[in-house]
mmCIF file of C-alpha atoms in Angstrom:
data_model
loop_
_atom_site.group_PDB
_atom_site.id
_atom_site.type_symbol
_atom_site.label_atom_id
_atom_site.label_comp_id
_atom_site.label_asym_id
_atom_site.label_seq_id
_atom_site.Cartn_x
_atom_site.Cartn_y
_atom_site.Cartn_z
ATOM 1 C CA MET I 1 -0.328 -0.014 -0.056
ATOM 2 C CA GLN I 2 3.178 2.620 0.686
ATOM 3 C CA SER I 3 3.889 1.765 -2.312
ATOM 4 C CA HIS I 4 1.251 2.627 -4.626
ATOM 5 C CA PHE I 5 1.476 6.316 -3.539
ATOM 6 C CA LEU I 6 5.216 6.357 -3.614
ATOM 7 C CA THR I 7 4.264 6.482 -7.401
ATOM 8 C CA TRP I 8 1.863 9.625 -7.007
ATOM 9 C CA ILE I 9 4.605 11.512 -6.673
ATOM 10 C CA GLY I 10 5.020 13.921 -9.699
ATOM 11 C CA LYS I 11 1.355 13.809 -10.489
ATOM 12 C CA THR I 12 -0.964 16.684 -10.860
ATOM 13 C CA LEU I 13 -4.428 15.861 -8.340
ATOM 14 C CA ASP I 14 -7.402 17.829 -9.379
ATOM 15 C CA SER I 15 -4.692 19.870 -11.572
ATOM 16 C CA ARG I 16 -3.367 22.018 -9.069
ATOM 17 C CA TYR I 17 -1.804 19.703 -6.682
ATOM 18 C CA GLU I 18 1.395 18.559 -7.410
ATOM 19 C CA ILE I 19 2.993 16.122 -5.064
ATOM 20 C CA LYS I 20 6.609 16.126 -3.876
ATOM 21 C CA SER I 21 7.319 13.542 -1.305
ATOM 22 C CA ILE I 22 5.938 11.022 1.014
ATOM 23 C CA LEU I 23 6.053 12.418 4.583
ATOM 24 C CA ALA I 24 4.472 10.265 7.153
ATOM 25 C CA ASN I 25 2.498 6.184 5.789
ATOM 26 C CA GLY I 26 0.314 5.819 9.163
ATOM 27 C CA GLY I 27 -1.435 2.636 10.259
ATOM 28 C CA MET I 28 -4.729 4.474 8.802
ATOM 29 C CA GLY I 29 -3.406 6.660 5.613
ATOM 30 C CA ALA I 30 -0.483 8.212 3.953
ATOM 31 C CA VAL I 31 0.679 12.127 4.568
ATOM 32 C CA LEU I 32 1.512 13.727 1.263
ATOM 33 C CA LEU I 33 4.101 16.636 0.560
ATOM 34 C CA ALA I 34 2.869 18.811 -2.172
ATOM 35 C CA SER I 35 2.636 22.521 -4.244
ATOM 36 C CA ASP I 36 -0.239 23.720 -4.606
ATOM 37 C CA ASN I 37 -0.417 25.114 -8.209
ATOM 38 C CA HIS I 38 -2.667 28.123 -7.961
ATOM 39 C CA LEU I 39 -1.669 29.525 -4.323
ATOM 40 C CA HIS I 40 1.754 28.844 -5.320
ATOM 41 C CA LYS I 41 3.005 27.488 -1.681
ATOM 42 C CA GLU I 42 3.603 23.785 -0.188
ATOM 43 C CA VAL I 43 0.501 21.827 1.028
ATOM 44 C CA VAL I 44 -0.267 18.120 2.750
ATOM 45 C CA ILE I 45 -2.191 16.136 1.087
ATOM 46 C CA LYS I 46 -3.748 13.572 3.712
ATOM 47 C CA VAL I 47 -4.925 10.600 1.752
ATOM 48 C CA PRO I 48 -6.779 6.739 3.754
ATOM 49 C CA PHE I 49 -5.424 3.645 2.952
ATOM 50 C CA LEU I 50 -8.142 1.863 1.267
ATOM 51 C CA ARG I 51 -7.625 -0.686 -1.193
ATOM 52 C CA ASN I 52 -7.881 -4.262 -0.276
ATOM 53 C CA SER I 53 -8.943 -3.054 3.163
ATOM 54 C CA ASN I 54 -11.049 -5.072 4.966
ATOM 55 C CA HIS I 55 -12.713 -2.179 7.203
ATOM 56 C CA PHE I 56 -13.546 -0.038 4.098
ATOM 57 C CA GLU I 57 -16.455 1.951 5.692
ATOM 58 C CA GLU I 58 -14.617 2.705 8.849
ATOM 59 C CA LEU I 59 -11.659 4.072 7.211
ATOM 60 C CA ILE I 60 -14.373 6.407 5.015
ATOM 61 C CA GLN I 61 -16.274 7.493 7.676
ATOM 62 C CA ARG I 62 -13.145 8.190 9.807
ATOM 63 C CA PHE I 63 -11.896 9.789 6.945
ATOM 64 C CA LYS I 64 -15.492 11.522 6.394
ATOM 65 C CA ARG I 65 -15.451 12.301 10.036
ATOM 66 C CA GLU I 66 -11.821 14.181 9.123
ATOM 67 C CA ILE I 67 -13.052 16.170 6.962
ATOM 68 C CA HIS I 68 -16.680 17.322 8.700
ATOM 69 C CA VAL I 69 -15.148 18.879 11.959
ATOM 70 C CA LEU I 70 -12.356 20.853 10.097
ATOM 71 C CA SER I 71 -15.098 22.439 7.986
ATOM 72 C CA ILE I 72 -16.958 23.319 10.902
ATOM 73 C CA LEU I 73 -14.096 23.804 13.798
ATOM 74 C CA GLU I 74 -12.712 27.338 12.328
ATOM 75 C CA HIS I 75 -10.032 28.062 15.376
ATOM 76 C CA PRO I 76 -5.961 29.997 14.827
ATOM 77 C CA ASN I 77 -4.853 26.809 17.067
ATOM 78 C CA ILE I 78 -6.448 24.097 14.438
ATOM 79 C CA VAL I 79 -4.804 22.824 11.076
ATOM 80 C CA PRO I 80 -7.549 24.892 8.920
ATOM 81 C CA ILE I 81 -8.639 22.304 5.624
ATOM 82 C CA MET I 82 -8.223 24.021 2.636
ATOM 83 C CA ASP I 83 -9.592 21.765 0.015
ATOM 84 C CA ALA I 84 -11.013 18.370 -0.138
ATOM 85 C CA GLY I 85 -11.411 15.407 -3.583
ATOM 86 C CA PHE I 86 -10.861 12.472 -5.588
ATOM 87 C CA PHE I 87 -7.932 10.530 -7.243
ATOM 88 C CA ASP I 88 -7.561 7.435 -8.159
ATOM 89 C CA GLU I 89 -10.146 6.301 -6.316
ATOM 90 C CA TYR I 90 -9.012 7.619 -3.426
ATOM 91 C CA PRO I 91 -10.432 10.308 -1.061
ATOM 92 C CA PHE I 92 -8.283 13.299 -0.055
ATOM 93 C CA LEU I 93 -7.641 16.094 2.074
ATOM 94 C CA VAL I 94 -5.580 18.726 1.694
ATOM 95 C CA LEU I 95 -4.506 21.068 4.851
ATOM 96 C CA ARG I 96 -2.001 23.736 5.419
ATOM 97 C CA TYR I 97 1.532 22.377 5.849
ATOM 98 C CA ILE I 98 2.501 23.178 9.173
ATOM 99 C CA ASN I 99 6.380 23.151 8.267
ATOM 100 C CA ASP I 100 7.954 22.720 12.200
ATOM 101 C CA GLY I 101 7.595 19.816 13.322
ATOM 102 C CA THR I 102 5.849 18.308 16.334
ATOM 103 C CA LEU I 103 5.863 18.525 19.886
ATOM 104 C CA ARG I 104 7.481 14.942 19.768
ATOM 105 C CA SER I 105 9.723 15.565 17.813
ATOM 106 C CA LYS I 106 10.865 19.108 19.834
ATOM 107 C CA MET I 107 10.679 16.432 22.425
ATOM 108 C CA GLU I 108 13.151 13.836 21.380
ATOM 109 C CA LYS I 109 16.192 16.193 20.133
ATOM 110 C CA ALA I 110 16.120 17.355 23.530
ATOM 111 C CA ARG I 111 16.595 13.842 25.230
ATOM 112 C CA LEU I 112 18.768 13.351 22.674
ATOM 113 C CA GLN I 113 21.246 16.608 23.169
ATOM 114 C CA SER I 114 20.392 15.120 27.188
ATOM 115 C CA ASN I 115 18.982 18.383 26.973
ATOM 116 C CA ALA I 116 16.158 19.644 29.125
ATOM 117 C CA TYR I 117 13.044 20.336 27.560
ATOM 118 C CA SER I 118 12.426 23.519 28.805
ATOM 119 C CA LEU I 119 9.484 25.119 31.064
ATOM 120 C CA GLU I 120 9.623 28.373 29.000
ATOM 121 C CA ASN I 121 8.347 26.579 25.877
ATOM 122 C CA PHE I 122 4.761 26.395 28.039
ATOM 123 C CA LEU I 123 4.512 29.726 27.748
ATOM 124 C CA HIS I 124 3.894 29.663 23.945
ATOM 125 C CA TRP I 125 2.015 26.708 23.301
ATOM 126 C CA LEU I 126 0.113 25.048 26.145
ATOM 127 C CA PRO I 127 -2.288 28.211 26.513
ATOM 128 C CA GLN I 128 -2.555 27.970 22.956
ATOM 129 C CA ILE I 129 -3.522 23.999 22.615
ATOM 130 C CA SER I 130 -5.349 24.495 25.609
ATOM 131 C CA SER I 131 -7.571 26.723 23.953
ATOM 132 C CA ALA I 132 -7.951 24.998 21.270
ATOM 133 C CA LEU I 133 -9.357 22.015 23.319
ATOM 134 C CA ASP I 134 -12.141 23.864 24.751
ATOM 135 C CA PHE I 135 -13.593 25.731 21.439
ATOM 136 C CA ILE I 136 -13.717 21.953 20.504
ATOM 137 C CA HIS I 137 -15.377 20.816 23.412
ATOM 138 C CA SER I 138 -17.842 23.620 23.351
ATOM 139 C CA ASN I 139 -19.176 22.561 20.073
ATOM 140 C CA ASN I 140 -20.073 19.636 21.903
ATOM 141 C CA TRP I 141 -16.527 17.405 19.604
ATOM 142 C CA PHE I 142 -13.815 15.536 21.813
ATOM 143 C CA HIS I 143 -10.742 14.853 20.412
ATOM 144 C CA ARG I 144 -9.272 11.834 21.734
ATOM 145 C CA ASP I 145 -6.263 11.154 20.450
ATOM 146 C CA VAL I 146 -4.331 14.599 21.710
ATOM 147 C CA LYS I 147 -0.735 13.510 22.264
ATOM 148 C CA PRO I 148 2.814 14.928 21.221
ATOM 149 C CA GLU I 149 2.531 13.455 17.301
ATOM 150 C CA ASN I 150 -0.967 15.740 17.377
ATOM 151 C CA ILE I 151 0.426 19.139 18.373
ATOM 152 C CA LEU I 152 2.249 21.198 15.423
ATOM 153 C CA PHE I 153 4.397 24.065 14.576
ATOM 154 C CA ASP I 154 4.878 26.298 11.924
ATOM 155 C CA SER I 155 8.475 28.495 11.870
ATOM 156 C CA ASN I 156 6.795 31.752 14.394
ATOM 157 C CA TYR I 157 6.831 28.408 17.057
ATOM 158 C CA ASN I 158 2.958 29.329 16.930
ATOM 159 C CA PRO I 159 1.341 25.484 18.099
ATOM 160 C CA TYR I 160 -1.625 23.647 16.381
ATOM 161 C CA LEU I 161 -3.699 20.825 16.768
ATOM 162 C CA THR I 162 -4.763 17.676 14.079
ATOM 163 C CA ASP I 163 -5.857 14.684 13.617
ATOM 164 C CA PHE I 164 -8.950 14.847 13.587
ATOM 165 C CA GLY I 165 -9.355 11.910 12.222
ATOM 166 C CA VAL I 166 -11.225 10.008 15.831
ATOM 167 C CA SER I 167 -13.181 12.359 17.104
ATOM 168 C CA LYS I 168 -16.633 12.580 18.498
ATOM 169 C CA ASN I 169 -19.957 14.602 18.498
ATOM 170 C CA LEU I 170 -22.050 13.264 21.089
ATOM 171 C CA SER I 171 -25.033 15.695 19.959
ATOM 172 C CA PHE I 172 -25.272 12.821 16.889
ATOM 173 C CA ASP I 173 -22.487 9.755 17.613
ATOM 174 C CA HIS I 174 -23.601 7.087 19.319
ATOM 175 C CA GLU I 175 -20.511 4.701 19.327
ATOM 176 C CA ASN I 176 -19.521 4.329 22.912
ATOM 177 C CA LEU I 177 -16.219 1.670 22.484
ATOM 178 C CA SER I 178 -12.437 2.761 23.240
ATOM 179 C CA ARG I 179 -11.863 0.043 20.256
ATOM 180 C CA SER I 180 -13.102 0.223 16.225
ATOM 181 C CA VAL I 181 -14.526 -2.363 14.559
ATOM 182 C CA PHE I 182 -11.512 -3.798 13.509
ATOM 183 C CA GLY I 183 -9.693 -4.109 16.937
ATOM 184 C CA SER I 184 -7.370 -1.041 16.924
ATOM 185 C CA PHE I 185 -7.702 1.741 19.905
ATOM 186 C CA ILE I 186 -9.493 4.705 19.059
ATOM 187 C CA GLY I 187 -6.333 6.452 20.564
ATOM 188 C CA SER I 188 -2.911 5.784 21.902
ATOM 189 C CA PRO I 189 -2.917 3.764 25.224
ATOM 190 C CA GLN I 190 -0.221 5.855 26.894
ATOM 191 C CA TYR I 191 -2.949 8.727 26.554
ATOM 192 C CA MET I 192 -6.277 7.629 27.178
ATOM 193 C CA ALA I 193 -7.757 8.611 29.932
ATOM 194 C CA PRO I 194 -9.464 5.351 31.949
ATOM 195 C CA GLU I 195 -13.654 5.973 30.683
ATOM 196 C CA GLN I 196 -11.661 6.188 27.599
ATOM 197 C CA HIS I 197 -9.835 2.986 27.785
ATOM 198 C CA LEU I 198 -13.260 1.225 30.134
ATOM 199 C CA GLY I 199 -15.484 2.592 26.478
ATOM 200 C CA GLU I 200 -17.246 4.382 28.989
ATOM 201 C CA THR I 201 -18.911 8.161 28.451
ATOM 202 C CA ILE I 202 -16.208 10.724 27.417
ATOM 203 C CA THR I 203 -15.993 15.037 28.303
ATOM 204 C CA GLY I 204 -13.900 17.375 27.470
ATOM 205 C CA LYS I 205 -12.195 15.647 30.219
ATOM 206 C CA SER I 206 -10.946 12.832 28.977
ATOM 207 C CA ASP I 207 -8.899 15.375 26.404
ATOM 208 C CA GLN I 208 -7.457 17.360 29.448
ATOM 209 C CA PHE I 209 -6.701 13.592 30.665
ATOM 210 C CA ALA I 210 -4.303 13.327 27.563
ATOM 211 C CA LEU I 211 -2.784 16.347 28.027
ATOM 212 C CA ALA I 212 -1.748 16.141 31.156
ATOM 213 C CA VAL I 213 0.545 13.469 30.756
ATOM 214 C CA ILE I 214 2.026 15.045 27.964
ATOM 215 C CA ILE I 215 2.587 18.080 30.202
ATOM 216 C CA TYR I 216 4.325 15.235 32.825
ATOM 217 C CA GLU I 217 6.287 14.029 29.732
ATOM 218 C CA CYS I 218 7.432 16.932 28.754
ATOM 219 C CA ILE I 219 8.085 17.925 32.796
ATOM 220 C CA SER I 220 9.804 14.642 33.460
ATOM 221 C CA GLY I 221 11.109 13.220 30.249
ATOM 222 C CA LYS I 222 8.829 10.330 31.265
ATOM 223 C CA LEU I 223 5.340 8.702 30.898
ATOM 224 C CA PRO I 224 3.259 8.694 34.046
ATOM 225 C CA PHE I 225 1.872 5.407 33.047
ATOM 226 C CA SER I 226 4.640 3.530 30.551
ATOM 227 C CA GLY I 227 3.186 -0.441 30.489
ATOM 228 C CA ILE I 228 4.696 -2.381 27.594
ATOM 229 C CA ASN I 229 1.519 -2.891 26.459
ATOM 230 C CA PRO I 230 -2.619 -2.127 25.779
ATOM 231 C CA VAL I 231 -3.146 -4.130 28.647
ATOM 232 C CA SER I 232 -1.218 -2.709 30.854
ATOM 233 C CA ILE I 233 -1.041 0.047 30.434
ATOM 234 C CA PHE I 234 -4.934 0.063 30.820
ATOM 235 C CA LEU I 235 -3.899 -1.302 34.354
ATOM 236 C CA GLU I 236 -1.262 1.297 35.526
ATOM 237 C CA ILE I 237 -3.934 3.923 34.162
ATOM 238 C CA THR I 238 -7.221 2.778 36.589
ATOM 239 C CA LYS I 239 -5.164 1.139 39.569
ATOM 240 C CA GLN I 240 -3.669 5.037 38.761
ATOM 241 C CA SER I 241 -0.054 3.043 40.071
ATOM 242 C CA VAL I 242 1.189 6.635 38.789
ATOM 243 C CA ILE I 243 4.221 8.800 41.097
ATOM 244 C CA PRO I 244 4.262 12.076 41.685
ATOM 245 C CA LEU I 245 5.501 14.865 39.632
ATOM 246 C CA LYS I 246 7.096 16.190 41.852
ATOM 247 C CA LYS I 247 9.451 13.154 43.052
ATOM 248 C CA HIS I 248 10.879 13.132 39.227
ATOM 249 C CA VAL I 249 10.992 16.970 39.303
ATOM 250 C CA GLU I 250 11.916 17.724 42.328
ATOM 251 C CA LYS I 251 12.841 21.708 42.555
ATOM 252 C CA ILE I 252 9.644 21.699 40.542
ATOM 253 C CA PRO I 253 6.497 23.787 41.937
ATOM 254 C CA LEU I 254 4.262 22.299 44.211
ATOM 255 C CA THR I 255 1.487 23.233 42.574
ATOM 256 C CA ILE I 256 2.217 22.211 38.920
ATOM 257 C CA SER I 257 3.149 18.811 39.931
ATOM 258 C CA ASP I 258 -0.756 19.200 41.850
ATOM 259 C CA ALA I 259 -2.400 20.460 38.758
ATOM 260 C CA VAL I 260 -1.339 17.509 36.165
ATOM 261 C CA MET I 261 -2.025 15.405 38.933
ATOM 262 C CA ARG I 262 -5.116 16.200 39.506
ATOM 263 C CA ALA I 263 -5.578 16.627 35.464
ATOM 264 C CA LEU I 264 -4.988 12.659 35.666
ATOM 265 C CA SER I 265 -7.748 12.361 38.508
ATOM 266 C CA LEU I 266 -9.631 8.121 37.885
ATOM 267 C CA ASN I 267 -12.916 9.921 38.499
ATOM 268 C CA PRO I 268 -13.489 12.721 35.743
ATOM 269 C CA ASP I 269 -15.704 14.405 37.987
ATOM 270 C CA GLN I 270 -12.329 15.560 40.154
ATOM 271 C CA ARG I 271 -10.570 16.825 36.998
ATOM 272 C CA PHE I 272 -10.270 20.933 36.035
ATOM 273 C CA GLU I 273 -13.943 22.462 34.891
ATOM 274 C CA SER I 274 -11.453 22.757 31.736
ATOM 275 C CA CYS I 275 -8.007 22.456 30.155
ATOM 276 C CA GLY I 276 -8.115 26.339 30.387
ATOM 277 C CA ASP I 277 -8.032 25.415 33.951
ATOM 278 C CA LEU I 278 -5.526 23.595 34.191
ATOM 279 C CA CYS I 279 -3.885 25.922 31.829
ATOM 280 C CA SER I 280 -3.721 28.871 33.326
ATOM 281 C CA ILE I 281 -2.303 27.314 36.723
ATOM 282 C CA ILE I 282 0.584 25.577 35.109
ATOM 283 C CA ILE I 283 1.502 29.190 32.990
ATOM 284 C CA GLU I 284 0.612 31.648 36.590
ATOM 285 C CA GLU I 285 2.758 29.830 38.089
ATOM 286 C CA LEU I 286 5.806 29.119 35.596
ATOM 287 C CA LYS I 287 5.173 32.841 34.642
ATOM 288 C CA LEU I 288 6.659 33.338 38.484
ATOM 289 C CA LEU I 289 10.022 31.859 37.439
ATOM 290 C CA ASP I 290 13.149 33.258 36.329
ATOM 291 C CA PHE I 291 13.512 31.926 32.967
ATOM 292 C CA HIS I 292 17.285 33.714 32.712
ATOM 293 C CA HIS I 293 19.092 31.813 35.224
ATOM 294 C CA ASP I 294 19.731 27.908 34.381
ATOM 295 C CA ASN I 295 16.949 26.322 33.195
ATOM 296 C CA ASN I 296 18.140 23.638 35.199
ATOM 297 C CA GLU I 297 17.841 24.873 38.179
ATOM 298 C CA TYR I 298 14.507 23.923 38.004
ATOM 299 C CA PHE I 299 14.633 20.928 35.606
ATOM 300 C CA HIS I 300 16.764 18.095 35.161
ATOM 301 C CA PHE I 301 15.723 15.423 32.755
ATOM 302 C CA HIS I 302 15.095 12.134 32.495
ATOM 303 C CA PRO I 303 15.867 10.007 29.465
ATOM 304 C CA ILE I 304 12.604 7.448 28.527
ATOM 305 C CA LYS I 305 13.210 4.502 29.317
ATOM 306 C CA VAL I 306 11.096 1.601 27.419
ATOM 307 C CA PRO I 307 11.268 -1.541 28.954
ATOM 308 C CA HIS I 308 11.862 -4.446 25.987
ATOM 309 C CA ALA I 309 10.910 -8.022 26.738
ATOM 310 C CA PRO I 310 14.022 -10.170 26.572
ATOM 311 C CA GLU I 311 15.786 -12.505 23.981
ATOM 312 C CA VAL I 312 15.956 -15.232 25.930
ATOM 313 C CA VAL I 313 12.638 -16.777 27.791
ATOM 314 C CA ASP I 314 12.835 -19.310 30.144
ATOM 315 C CA SER I 315 12.368 -22.398 28.530
ATOM 316 C CA GLN I 316 10.774 -23.674 31.888
ATOM 317 C CA MET I 317 8.224 -20.417 32.588
ATOM 318 C CA VAL I 318 7.563 -21.286 28.372
ATOM 319 C CA LEU I 319 6.652 -24.605 29.290
ATOM 320 C CA GLU I 320 4.296 -23.522 32.758
ATOM 321 C CA ILE I 321 2.015 -21.430 30.203
ATOM 322 C CA GLN I 322 1.649 -23.980 27.307
ATOM 323 C CA ALA I 323 0.533 -25.814 30.254
ATOM 324 C CA PHE I 324 -1.797 -23.369 31.703
ATOM 325 C CA CYS I 325 -3.189 -23.154 27.450
ATOM 326 C CA LEU I 326 -4.169 -26.476 27.587
ATOM 327 C CA LYS I 327 -5.561 -26.336 30.504
ATOM 328 C CA LEU I 328 -7.769 -23.118 29.134
ATOM 329 C CA ILE I 329 -8.451 -24.409 26.300
ATOM 330 C CA ALA I 330 -9.973 -28.408 27.754
ATOM 331 C CA SER I 331 -12.126 -25.792 30.151
ATOM 332 C CA LYS I 332 -13.384 -23.260 27.494
ATOM 333 C CA THR I 333 -13.318 -20.791 30.773
ATOM 334 C CA LEU I 334 -10.812 -19.088 31.968
ATOM 335 C CA THR I 335 -11.953 -19.711 35.588
ATOM 336 C CA LYS I 336 -10.810 -18.603 39.507
ATOM 337 C CA ASN I 337 -8.651 -21.760 39.619
ATOM 338 C CA LEU I 338 -6.715 -21.665 36.138
ATOM 339 C CA TYR I 339 -5.820 -17.647 36.998
ATOM 340 C CA LYS I 340 -4.785 -17.923 40.831
ATOM 341 C CA ASP I 341 -2.545 -21.252 39.509
ATOM 342 C CA LEU I 342 -0.972 -19.261 36.686
ATOM 343 C CA ARG I 343 -0.229 -16.585 39.184
ATOM 344 C CA VAL I 344 1.798 -19.212 41.823
ATOM 345 C CA SER I 345 3.201 -21.156 39.101
ATOM 346 C CA LEU I 346 4.874 -17.833 37.204
ATOM 347 C CA ALA I 347 5.259 -16.602 41.227
ATOM 348 C CA LYS I 348 9.519 -16.969 40.864
ATOM 349 C CA PHE I 349 9.773 -15.473 37.321
ATOM 350 C CA ARG I 350 7.717 -12.423 38.446
ATOM 351 C CA LYS I 351 9.899 -12.466 41.669
ATOM 352 C CA ASP I 352 13.064 -12.196 39.893
ATOM 353 C CA GLU I 353 11.309 -9.257 37.875
ATOM 354 C CA HIS I 354 11.095 -11.977 34.292
ATOM 355 C CA LEU I 355 9.492 -9.189 31.955
ATOM 356 C CA ILE I 356 7.697 -11.562 30.752
ATOM 357 C CA ALA I 357 6.566 -13.388 33.354
ATOM 358 C CA LYS I 358 4.509 -9.736 34.718
ATOM 359 C CA MET I 359 3.129 -9.426 31.356
ATOM 360 C CA ILE I 360 1.345 -12.351 30.570
ATOM 361 C CA LEU I 361 -0.403 -11.754 34.418
ATOM 362 C CA ASP I 362 -0.824 -8.037 33.111
ATOM 363 C CA ILE I 363 -3.008 -10.039 30.647
ATOM 364 C CA LEU I 364 -4.672 -12.652 32.764
ATOM 365 C CA ASP I 365 -6.023 -8.967 35.355
ATOM 366 C CA PHE I 366 -7.272 -6.892 32.266
ATOM 367 C CA TYR I 367 -9.214 -10.131 31.281
ATOM 368 C CA THR I 368 -10.505 -11.056 34.633
ATOM 369 C CA MET I 369 -10.135 -7.515 36.624
ATOM 370 C CA SER I 370 -7.814 -9.258 38.772
ATOM 371 C CA GLY I 371 -9.603 -12.588 39.611
ATOM 372 C CA LEU I 372 -13.461 -10.816 39.881
ATOM 373 C CA ILE I 373 -14.312 -12.665 36.790
ATOM 374 C CA GLU I 374 -14.564 -15.697 34.462
ATOM 375 C CA PRO I 375 -13.720 -14.326 30.832
ATOM 376 C CA THR I 376 -15.469 -17.543 28.223
ATOM 377 C CA ASN I 377 -13.453 -15.643 25.052
ATOM 378 C CA ILE I 378 -10.723 -17.851 24.833
ATOM 379 C CA VAL I 379 -9.207 -17.046 21.574
ATOM 380 C CA GLU I 380 -8.232 -13.843 21.992
ATOM 381 C CA ILE I 381 -6.985 -14.592 25.674
ATOM 382 C CA ILE I 382 -4.886 -17.026 23.783
ATOM 383 C CA SER I 383 -4.086 -14.463 21.201
ATOM 384 C CA GLU I 384 -3.298 -11.584 23.378
ATOM 385 C CA ILE I 385 -0.512 -14.231 24.854
ATOM 386 C CA LYS I 386 1.090 -15.476 21.832
ATOM 387 C CA LYS I 387 1.961 -12.431 20.824
ATOM 388 C CA ILE I 388 4.215 -11.840 23.934
ATOM 389 C CA ILE I 389 5.582 -15.570 23.050
ATOM 390 C CA PRO I 390 5.219 -15.613 19.919
ATOM 391 C CA PHE I 391 6.692 -18.932 19.270
ATOM 392 C CA LEU I 392 4.499 -20.621 21.913
ATOM 393 C CA THR I 393 2.844 -24.229 20.646
ATOM 394 C CA ILE I 394 -0.926 -23.459 21.006
ATOM 395 C CA THR I 395 -4.202 -22.287 19.000
ATOM 396 C CA ALA I 396 -6.945 -21.779 20.894
ATOM 397 C CA GLU I 397 -9.334 -24.449 18.094
ATOM 398 C CA ALA I 398 -7.040 -26.739 17.550
ATOM 399 C CA GLY I 399 -4.937 -27.199 20.831
ATOM 400 C CA PRO I 400 -0.957 -27.734 20.907
ATOM 401 C CA SER I 401 0.573 -26.797 16.296
ATOM 402 C CA PRO I 402 2.309 -29.560 15.270
ATOM 403 C CA SER I 403 6.040 -29.490 15.504
#
């Protein structure tokens, strides 16, 4: 599919947009750089992946949703739509080209240079992005995928909110799920509020939660919920096992730390009434700091550490997990006894901080709500286990696979 869009380079869409290059490829579509031959400026062309897709209708609906949102929600800090059309049987969207990278790229640049992401930078983007979010919320829209990759900057450091493909309007959109029909999360798990993970009603406070995650990550260099898969992230968020921001950065003002932690509350009612309220507390406190002195007086940057599964897997642990899977297939239900038995058998591996053992137990906690229920979706459970141990010789339908 990506190679298909390579054939677009050099072609002109609607006798106007000459494709120059591919800026990005994602799971849902491609982002292309083009030259607008009418306005003589560079623009962005956004195209969904459609061919050979088993989820054609959902992809089309997401794309139509983004076009609709951008056409009605005009705000100085939302990337504006310029045009839309069809080419080679693909719908496309034309957006202003915001040319100075994302918040993520600026955070990564600071990390790679072992520097701080300056607290002063918040003064230049947090009020504007908070305003954009409050604006869409006042129109009964919710973004649902607020993250550093979706905050863009132009060459004057003006920030823009982008990517409304999974946004939601409660006035006419009755979807109430955290996942799409083809199983992928609607949103990015590390930034999703608890209610979004659970498929419950979302509000503007769900986007506020995501904004608080970004602020936490910018200040500390760490994600507050850094599980290694969606299951472990979900458990961390719902158990609220987040380290207070001030413990990462001792010299950060307590007022800022407390405000971010409040916006990360499990209960939406305990968060701020708006993103602007959260922003105001942070900005007012930052204005009291003297940025003419060394920024590290207030801030120490910690590189983000992403845990990885070990290359060598303990053979005894694999045998324990395979035996569990066979019992699971035979019983057709993840009973409380099976759940308890595997926790006991993997305890020695978990005590040694074996990452895979923790991941497997996280999966069981997710599907049983920490042992409270007995799920019957065995195929899905074993599929998740095999994502962690791909060479496990088990199939949910037929037991052990042929060697």
